[in-house]
Amino acid sequence: MMRDAAPPSDAAPPSDPDAEPGFRIVVIRTGGVAGIRRRWHVEPPRDEESRWIELIDRCPWEAPAPTPPGADRYVWSIRARTPEMRRERDLPESALDGPWRQLVDAVRAAAAD
């Protein structure tokens, strides 16, 4: 026996905040012994965007992929989106230094406020 399909809903589907336009930086850390996932993000106010763009631009987004992590190591996923660009990079803990570390630390600090 066929059942009637549910009537169409007027409600909008849930939105993905990472897919919406605007300025957003997301940092996700996965792995470790417990495999716990942590997430931080920042949506800077307009008057602070230039500081964040400078942090984003200093990171070597196009550099060759670093060596994959060993067992029980952290992996950092970094996504930056402005109205003009989108960047994504996954890094093992061992590659999180220099400009990458500065960007991640700044996002984590801003998210704690």
Coordinates of C-alpha atoms in Angstrom, one line a residue:
M1 CA 0.0 0.0 0.0
M2 CA 1.4 3.4 -1.0
R3 CA 1.3 6.2 1.5
D4 CA 0.9 9.8 0.5
A5 CA 4.1 11.9 0.7
A6 CA 4.3 14.5 3.4
P7 CA 3.2 17.9 2.3
P8 CA 5.9 20.3 1.4
S9 CA 7.2 22.4 4.3
D10 CA 7.4 26.2 4.2
A11 CA 10.3 26.0 6.7
A12 CA 13.7 26.7 5.3
P13 CA 16.2 23.9 5.6
P14 CA 18.7 24.3 8.4
S15 CA 21.6 26.5 7.3
D16 CA 25.3 25.6 7.4
P17 CA 27.0 28.6 9.1
D18 CA 30.2 27.7 7.3
A19 CA 28.5 28.0 3.9
E20 CA 26.9 31.5 4.5
P21 CA 28.6 34.5 3.0
G22 CA 30.6 36.8 5.2
F23 CA 33.9 36.7 7.1
R24 CA 34.5 33.6 9.2
I25 CA 37.6 31.6 10.3
V26 CA 37.0 28.1 11.7
V27 CA 39.6 25.9 13.4
I28 CA 38.9 22.3 14.2
R29 CA 41.3 20.0 16.1
T30 CA 40.7 16.2 15.9
G31 CA 42.6 13.2 17.1
G32 CA 44.6 12.7 20.2
V33 CA 44.4 9.6 22.4
A34 CA 40.7 10.2 23.2
G35 CA 39.8 11.3 19.7
I36 CA 38.0 14.4 21.0
R37 CA 37.0 17.0 18.4
R38 CA 37.3 20.7 19.4
R39 CA 36.1 23.6 17.3
W40 CA 36.7 27.3 17.5
H41 CA 35.6 30.1 15.2
V42 CA 35.7 33.9 14.8
E43 CA 33.5 36.2 12.9
P44 CA 35.5 39.5 13.3
P45 CA 33.7 42.8 13.2
R46 CA 34.3 44.9 10.1
D47 CA 36.8 47.2 11.9
E48 CA 39.0 44.2 12.7
E49 CA 38.9 42.4 9.4
S50 CA 42.2 43.8 8.1
R51 CA 44.1 42.3 11.1
W52 CA 42.6 38.9 10.4
I53 CA 43.2 39.1 6.6
E54 CA 46.9 39.8 7.4
L55 CA 47.0 36.6 9.6
I56 CA 45.3 34.6 6.8
D57 CA 47.6 35.9 4.1
R58 CA 50.8 35.0 6.0
C59 CA 49.9 31.3 6.0
P60 CA 51.4 29.2 3.3
W61 CA 48.1 27.8 1.9
E62 CA 49.7 26.6 -1.3
A63 CA 52.7 24.9 0.2
P64 CA 53.1 21.1 -0.3
A65 CA 51.2 18.9 2.1
P66 CA 53.1 18.1 5.2
T67 CA 53.8 14.5 6.3
P68 CA 50.7 12.9 7.8
P69 CA 50.5 12.5 11.5
G70 CA 51.3 9.3 13.4
A71 CA 48.8 7.5 15.6
D72 CA 47.1 9.5 18.3
R73 CA 48.3 12.9 17.0
Y74 CA 46.2 16.0 16.5
V75 CA 45.1 17.1 13.1
W76 CA 44.1 20.8 12.6
S77 CA 41.6 21.8 10.0
I78 CA 41.7 25.5 9.2
R79 CA 39.1 27.2 7.1
A80 CA 39.1 30.9 6.3
R81 CA 36.3 32.6 4.3
T82 CA 35.9 36.3 3.4
P83 CA 33.6 37.7 0.8
E84 CA 36.5 37.6 -1.7
M85 CA 38.1 34.2 -1.0
R86 CA 37.9 30.8 0.6
R87 CA 40.8 28.8 1.9
E88 CA 41.1 25.4 3.6
R89 CA 44.0 23.4 4.9
D90 CA 44.5 20.3 7.1
L91 CA 47.7 20.2 9.1
P92 CA 49.3 17.7 11.4
E93 CA 50.3 19.0 14.9
S94 CA 53.9 19.0 13.8
A95 CA 53.3 21.5 11.0
L96 CA 51.4 23.9 13.2
D97 CA 54.1 26.5 13.7
G98 CA 54.9 30.1 12.5
P99 CA 52.0 31.8 10.8
W100 CA 49.7 28.8 11.2
R101 CA 50.3 28.8 14.9
Q102 CA 49.6 32.5 15.1
L103 CA 46.4 32.2 13.2
V104 CA 45.1 29.2 15.3
D105 CA 46.1 30.9 18.5
A106 CA 44.3 34.1 17.5
V107 CA 41.1 32.2 16.6
R108 CA 41.2 30.3 19.9
A109 CA 41.8 33.4 21.9
A110 CA 39.0 35.3 20.1
A111 CA 36.6 32.4 20.6
A112 CA 37.3 32.3 24.3
D113 CA 36.2 36.0 24.8

